[in-house]
PDB file of C-alpha atoms in Angstrom:
ATOM      1  CA  MET K   1      -3.356 -28.257 -58.945  1.00 78.00           C
ATOM      2  CA  THR K   2      -4.973 -24.842 -58.416  1.00 82.00           C
ATOM      3  CA  ALA K   3      -2.024 -23.678 -56.334  1.00 83.00           C
ATOM      4  CA  LEU K   4       0.305 -24.624 -59.200  1.00 81.00           C
ATOM      5  CA  ARG K   5      -1.803 -22.625 -61.676  1.00 84.00           C
ATOM      6  CA  LEU K   6      -1.721 -19.684 -59.277  1.00 84.00           C
ATOM      7  CA  LEU K   7       2.060 -19.948 -59.031  1.00 82.00           C
ATOM      8  CA  GLN K   8       2.367 -20.050 -62.818  1.00 82.00           C
ATOM      9  CA  ARG K   9       0.209 -16.970 -63.064  1.00 82.00           C
ATOM     10  CA  MET K  10       2.254 -15.186 -60.363  1.00 83.00           C
ATOM     11  CA  LYS K  11       5.406 -16.079 -62.264  1.00 81.00           C
ATOM     12  CA  ARG K  12       3.919 -14.670 -65.475  1.00 79.00           C
ATOM     13  CA  ASP K  13       3.098 -11.470 -63.576  1.00 76.00           C
ATOM     14  CA  TRP K  14       6.736 -11.116 -62.472  1.00 78.00           C
ATOM     15  CA  MET K  15       5.974 -11.665 -58.794  1.00 76.00           C
ATOM     16  CA  HIS K  16       8.714 -14.298 -58.476  1.00 77.00           C
ATOM     17  CA  THR K  17      11.624 -12.056 -59.479  1.00 77.00           C
ATOM     18  CA  GLY K  18      13.945 -11.334 -56.574  1.00 75.00           C
ATOM     19  CA  ARG K  19      11.776 -13.208 -54.093  1.00 81.00           C
ATOM     20  CA  ARG K  20      12.125 -16.420 -52.210  1.00 84.00           C
ATOM     21  CA  PRO K  21       9.590 -18.957 -53.439  1.00 84.00           C
ATOM     22  CA  SER K  22       8.198 -19.816 -50.007  1.00 88.00           C
ATOM     23  CA  GLY K  23       6.222 -16.540 -49.779  1.00 87.00           C
ATOM     24  CA  LEU K  24       4.632 -17.106 -53.179  1.00 87.00           C
ATOM     25  CA  CYS K  25       3.904 -20.743 -52.315  1.00 89.00           C
ATOM     26  CA  GLY K  26       2.209 -19.672 -49.097  1.00 92.00           C
ATOM     27  CA  ALA K  27       0.055 -17.107 -50.895  1.00 90.00           C
ATOM     28  CA  ALA K  28      -0.865 -19.645 -53.595  1.00 89.00           C
ATOM     29  CA  LEU K  29      -1.739 -22.295 -50.984  1.00 91.00           C
ATOM     30  CA  LEU K  30      -3.940 -19.896 -49.039  1.00 91.00           C
ATOM     31  CA  VAL K  31      -5.791 -18.638 -52.125  1.00 90.00           C
ATOM     32  CA  ALA K  32      -6.220 -22.167 -53.548  1.00 90.00           C
ATOM     33  CA  ALA K  33      -7.538 -23.474 -50.230  1.00 92.00           C
ATOM     34  CA  ARG K  34     -10.095 -20.695 -50.011  1.00 89.00           C
ATOM     35  CA  MET K  35     -11.090 -21.151 -53.664  1.00 88.00           C
ATOM     36  CA  HIS K  36     -12.048 -24.754 -52.890  1.00 88.00           C
ATOM     37  CA  ASP K  37     -13.828 -23.891 -49.606  1.00 88.00           C
ATOM     38  CA  PHE K  38     -11.105 -25.125 -47.273  1.00 89.00           C
ATOM     39  CA  ARG K  39     -10.962 -22.596 -44.476  1.00 88.00           C
ATOM     40  CA  ARG K  40      -7.316 -22.283 -43.624  1.00 88.00           C
ATOM     41  CA  THR K  41      -6.021 -19.471 -41.470  1.00 90.00           C
ATOM     42  CA  VAL K  42      -2.973 -17.417 -42.236  1.00 89.00           C
ATOM     43  CA  ARG K  43      -1.235 -18.891 -39.189  1.00 92.00           C
ATOM     44  CA  GLU K  44      -1.752 -22.432 -40.476  1.00 92.00           C
ATOM     45  CA  VAL K  45      -0.178 -21.553 -43.813  1.00 90.00           C
ATOM     46  CA  ILE K  46       2.675 -19.705 -42.098  1.00 91.00           C
ATOM     47  CA  SER K  47       3.487 -22.764 -40.008  1.00 91.00           C
ATOM     48  CA  VAL K  48       3.766 -24.860 -43.187  1.00 91.00           C
ATOM     49  CA  VAL K  49       5.774 -22.541 -45.450  1.00 91.00           C
ATOM     50  CA  LYS K  50       7.861 -20.921 -42.677  1.00 92.00           C
ATOM     51  CA  VAL K  51       7.524 -17.269 -43.669  1.00 92.00           C
ATOM     52  CA  CYS K  52       6.561 -14.193 -41.701  1.00 91.00           C
ATOM     53  CA  GLU K  53       2.937 -13.057 -41.686  1.00 91.00           C
ATOM     54  CA  SER K  54       3.864  -9.686 -43.198  1.00 90.00           C
ATOM     55  CA  THR K  55       5.596 -11.432 -46.123  1.00 88.00           C
ATOM     56  CA  LEU K  56       2.494 -13.488 -46.809  1.00 89.00           C
ATOM     57  CA  ARG K  57       0.306 -10.374 -46.604  1.00 91.00           C
ATOM     58  CA  LYS K  58       2.597  -8.545 -49.048  1.00 89.00           C
ATOM     59  CA  ARG K  59       2.377 -11.376 -51.572  1.00 88.00           C
ATOM     60  CA  LEU K  60      -1.401 -11.459 -51.229  1.00 88.00           C
ATOM     61  CA  THR K  61      -1.695  -7.704 -51.793  1.00 88.00           C
ATOM     62  CA  GLU K  62       0.657  -7.932 -54.783  1.00 86.00           C
ATOM     63  CA  PHE K  63      -1.520 -10.704 -56.204  1.00 85.00           C
ATOM     64  CA  GLU K  64      -4.594  -8.594 -55.509  1.00 86.00           C
ATOM     65  CA  ASP K  65      -3.209  -5.894 -57.829  1.00 81.00           C
ATOM     66  CA  THR K  66      -3.105  -8.286 -60.810  1.00 83.00           C
ATOM     67  CA  PRO K  67      -5.999  -8.875 -63.248  1.00 80.00           C
ATOM     68  CA  THR K  68      -6.056 -12.564 -62.297  1.00 81.00           C
ATOM     69  CA  SER K  69      -7.363 -11.698 -58.847  1.00 80.00           C
ATOM     70  CA  GLN K  70     -10.448 -10.116 -60.427  1.00 81.00           C
ATOM     71  CA  LEU K  71     -11.523 -13.390 -62.064  1.00 82.00           C
ATOM     72  CA  THR K  72     -14.100 -15.706 -60.533  1.00 84.00           C
ATOM     73  CA  VAL K  73     -13.123 -19.287 -59.690  1.00 83.00           C
ATOM     74  CA  ASP K  74     -14.778 -20.656 -62.857  1.00 83.00           C
ATOM     75  CA  GLU K  75     -13.167 -18.003 -65.047  1.00 83.00           C
ATOM     76  CA  PHE K  76      -9.779 -18.726 -63.498  1.00 80.00           C
ATOM     77  CA  MET K  77     -10.119 -22.439 -64.246  1.00 81.00           C
ATOM     78  CA  LYS K  78     -11.297 -21.917 -67.844  1.00 81.00           C
ATOM     79  CA  ILE K  79      -9.490 -18.786 -69.013  1.00 78.00           C
ATOM     80  CA  ASP K  80      -5.750 -18.374 -69.279  1.00 75.00           C
ATOM     81  CA  LEU K  81      -4.905 -14.678 -69.478  1.00 71.00           C
ATOM     82  CA  GLU K  82      -2.324 -13.894 -72.149  1.00 72.00           C
ATOM     83  CA  GLU K  83      -1.224 -10.496 -70.901  1.00 75.00           C
ATOM     84  CA  GLU K  84       1.474  -9.946 -68.316  1.00 75.00           C
ATOM     85  CA  CYS K  85       1.545  -7.388 -65.551  1.00 74.00           C
ATOM     86  CA  ASP K  86       4.440  -5.154 -64.632  1.00 74.00           C
ATOM     87  CA  PRO K  87       6.608  -6.306 -61.718  1.00 76.00           C
ATOM     88  CA  PRO K  88       5.357  -5.189 -58.283  1.00 75.00           C
ATOM     89  CA  SER K  89       8.514  -3.148 -57.654  1.00 75.00           C
ATOM     90  CA  TYR K  90       7.954  -1.238 -60.912  1.00 78.00           C
ATOM     91  CA  THR K  91       4.298  -0.513 -60.133  1.00 80.00           C
ATOM     92  CA  ALA K  92       5.240   0.613 -56.613  1.00 81.00           C
ATOM     93  CA  GLY K  93       7.811   3.008 -58.089  1.00 85.00           C
ATOM     94  CA  GLN K  94       5.246   4.349 -60.539  1.00 87.00           C
ATOM     95  CA  ARG K  95       2.777   4.838 -57.692  1.00 88.00           C
ATOM     96  CA  LYS K  96       5.383   6.818 -55.710  1.00 92.00           C
ATOM     97  CA  LEU K  97       6.099   9.025 -58.730  1.00 92.00           C
ATOM     98  CA  ARG K  98       2.386   9.725 -59.187  1.00 93.00           C
ATOM     99  CA  MET K  99       2.067  10.587 -55.499  1.00 95.00           C
ATOM    100  CA  LYS K 100       4.999  13.045 -55.708  1.00 94.00           C
ATOM    101  CA  GLU K 101       3.483  14.690 -58.778  1.00 94.00           C
ATOM    102  CA  LEU K 102       0.132  14.976 -57.008  1.00 95.00           C
ATOM    103  CA  GLU K 103       1.801  16.493 -53.940  1.00 95.00           C
ATOM    104  CA  GLN K 104       3.540  19.094 -56.115  1.00 94.00           C
ATOM    105  CA  VAL K 105       0.312  20.000 -57.907  1.00 94.00           C
ATOM    106  CA  LEU K 106      -1.588  20.231 -54.624  1.00 95.00           C
ATOM    107  CA  SER K 107       1.114  22.369 -52.987  1.00 94.00           C
ATOM    108  CA  LYS K 108       1.011  24.795 -55.941  1.00 93.00           C
ATOM    109  CA  GLN K 109      -2.771  24.981 -55.708  1.00 94.00           C
ATOM    110  CA  LEU K 110      -2.539  25.515 -51.952  1.00 94.00           C
ATOM    111  CA  GLU K 111      -0.090  28.397 -52.420  1.00 93.00           C
ATOM    112  CA  GLU K 112      -2.406  29.976 -54.993  1.00 92.00           C
ATOM    113  CA  VAL K 113      -5.408  29.658 -52.694  1.00 93.00           C
ATOM    114  CA  GLU K 114      -3.463  31.045 -49.718  1.00 93.00           C
ATOM    115  CA  GLY K 115      -2.354  34.019 -51.826  1.00 91.00           C
ATOM    116  CA  GLU K 116      -5.916  34.627 -52.935  1.00 92.00           C
ATOM    117  CA  ILE K 117      -7.166  34.390 -49.351  1.00 94.00           C
ATOM    118  CA  SER K 118      -4.561  36.859 -48.108  1.00 92.00           C
ATOM    119  CA  SER K 119      -5.472  39.325 -50.878  1.00 91.00           C
ATOM    120  CA  TYR K 120      -9.152  39.022 -49.930  1.00 92.00           C
ATOM    121  CA  GLN K 121      -8.243  39.442 -46.264  1.00 93.00           C
ATOM    122  CA  ASP K 122      -6.235  42.597 -47.025  1.00 91.00           C
ATOM    123  CA  ALA K 123      -9.111  43.985 -49.087  1.00 91.00           C
ATOM    124  CA  ILE K 124     -11.593  43.276 -46.273  1.00 93.00           C
ATOM    125  CA  GLU K 125      -9.360  44.937 -43.674  1.00 91.00           C
ATOM    126  CA  MET K 126      -8.933  48.014 -45.891  1.00 90.00           C
ATOM    127  CA  GLU K 127     -12.691  48.199 -46.416  1.00 90.00           C
ATOM    128  CA  LEU K 128     -13.329  47.880 -42.670  1.00 90.00           C
ATOM    129  CA  GLU K 129     -10.751  50.567 -41.907  1.00 86.00           C
ATOM    130  CA  ASN K 130     -12.337  52.912 -44.430  1.00 87.00           C
ATOM    131  CA  SER K 131     -15.878  52.252 -43.188  1.00 86.00           C
ATOM    132  CA  ARG K 132     -15.146  52.959 -39.499  1.00 82.00           C
ATOM    133  CA  PRO K 133     -16.236  56.373 -38.258  1.00 77.00           C
ATOM    134  CA  LYS K 134     -13.303  58.734 -37.790  1.00 74.00           C
ATOM    135  CA  ALA K 135     -12.760  60.237 -34.340  1.00 68.00           C
ATOM    136  CA  LYS K 136     -12.326  63.996 -34.266  1.00 71.00           C
ATOM    137  CA  GLY K 137     -10.833  66.383 -31.799  1.00 67.00           C
ATOM    138  CA  ALA K 138      -8.979  65.338 -28.649  1.00 65.00           C
ATOM    139  CA  LEU K 139     -10.115  61.704 -28.955  1.00 63.00           C
ATOM    140  CA  ALA K 140      -8.602  61.270 -32.424  1.00 63.00           C
ATOM    141  CA  SER K 141      -5.102  60.675 -31.032  1.00 61.00           C
ATOM    142  CA  LEU K 142      -6.352  57.945 -28.645  1.00 62.00           C
ATOM    143  CA  SER K 143      -8.144  55.803 -31.212  1.00 58.00           C
ATOM    144  CA  LYS K 144      -5.217  54.085 -32.958  1.00 55.00           C
ATOM    145  CA  ASP K 145      -2.761  52.985 -30.239  1.00 51.00           C
ATOM    146  CA  GLY K 146      -5.135  51.521 -27.690  1.00 51.00           C
ATOM    147  CA  GLY K 147      -5.494  54.634 -25.561  1.00 51.00           C
ATOM    148  CA  ARG K 148      -1.930  55.966 -25.801  1.00 55.00           C
ATOM    149  CA  PRO K 149      -1.685  59.392 -27.346  1.00 54.00           C
ATOM    150  CA  THR K 150       0.457  59.668 -30.442  1.00 57.00           C
ATOM    151  CA  PRO K 151       3.511  61.883 -29.951  1.00 60.00           C
ATOM    152  CA  ARG K 152       3.167  65.331 -31.438  1.00 62.00           C
ATOM    153  CA  PRO K 153       6.094  66.856 -33.275  1.00 64.00           C
ATOM    154  CA  GLY K 154       8.123  69.233 -31.132  1.00 63.00           C
ATOM    155  CA  VAL K 155       6.581  68.026 -27.832  1.00 59.00           C
ATOM    156  CA  PRO K 156       8.727  65.665 -25.701  1.00 61.00           C
ATOM    157  CA  ALA K 157       7.064  62.437 -24.595  1.00 59.00           C
ATOM    158  CA  ARG K 158       6.302  62.109 -20.884  1.00 59.00           C
ATOM    159  CA  PRO K 159       7.945  59.274 -18.969  1.00 56.00           C
ATOM    160  CA  PRO K 160       5.530  56.659 -17.616  1.00 56.00           C
ATOM    161  CA  ALA K 161       4.069  57.425 -14.223  1.00 56.00           C
ATOM    162  CA  HIS K 162       5.610  55.679 -11.226  1.00 53.00           C
ATOM    163  CA  GLY K 163       3.837  52.387 -10.576  1.00 50.00           C
ATOM    164  CA  SER K 164       2.436  52.009 -14.054  1.00 53.00           C
ATOM    165  CA  GLN K 165       4.217  48.728 -14.708  1.00 55.00           C
ATOM    166  CA  PRO K 166       2.007  45.812 -15.644  1.00 55.00           C
ATOM    167  CA  GLY K 167       0.605  44.083 -12.590  1.00 52.00           C
ATOM    168  CA  HIS K 168       0.590  47.198 -10.346  1.00 50.00           C
ATOM    169  CA  LEU K 169      -2.520  49.050  -9.280  1.00 52.00           C
ATOM    170  CA  ARG K 170      -2.059  52.735  -8.611  1.00 53.00           C
ATOM    171  CA  LEU K 171      -4.340  53.971  -5.855  1.00 54.00           C
ATOM    172  CA  HIS K 172      -2.387  56.911  -4.527  1.00 55.00           C
ATOM    173  CA  PRO K 173       0.986  58.387  -5.503  1.00 57.00           C
ATOM    174  CA  ARG K 174       2.607  56.571  -2.561  1.00 55.00           C
ATOM    175  CA  VAL K 175       0.434  53.442  -2.238  1.00 52.00           C
ATOM    176  CA  HIS K 176       0.798  50.485  -4.658  1.00 51.00           C
ATOM    177  CA  LEU K 177      -0.882  47.110  -4.500  1.00 55.00           C
ATOM    178  CA  LEU K 178       0.738  44.094  -6.077  1.00 58.00           C
ATOM    179  CA  PRO K 179      -1.642  41.516  -7.486  1.00 59.00           C
ATOM    180  CA  GLU K 180      -2.225  38.408  -5.403  1.00 61.00           C
ATOM    181  CA  PRO K 181      -0.142  35.468  -6.607  1.00 63.00           C
ATOM    182  CA  GLY K 182      -2.335  32.873  -8.314  1.00 62.00           C
ATOM    183  CA  PRO K 183      -2.448  29.166  -7.447  1.00 66.00           C
ATOM    184  CA  GLN K 184       0.634  27.334  -8.637  1.00 58.00           C
TER     185      GLN K 184
END
């Protein structure tokens, strides 16, 4: 009798539309059995109604989203709710729309925060550059490019010295040592 009341309530909540009745019957049987302290497993119900476990789980989660699932056993037996719920497919669509809207809002906020962070980072770098002591004299040209002198106007740049490729050690103008090959 309780399973029939559950099915009526599921039908009133539009859970039956577009569905085969065996999944709803299985969910109603499982809930009714547990309401009356009969411990039935999901596998036992599946073997009776011949549906997949995932189908039964979906129907149970859809029923969980209805106001009827929030009632106690006594309230369910005494009270008959007058209101109807929206169909599960409609509520799922509404949930997806809300998630997309939230994603858009969060992405806009993330872009704003990233822009703010980059402006702060630029300001910090400018402040650090201005607060560093300035090199004077012959060392001033070595400070910016990692030890390479900046070219002066009107003076041709010197070609790199022989053996100054990366990985070579220059000991003498005619002697070069290649680095030892590492373990492979």
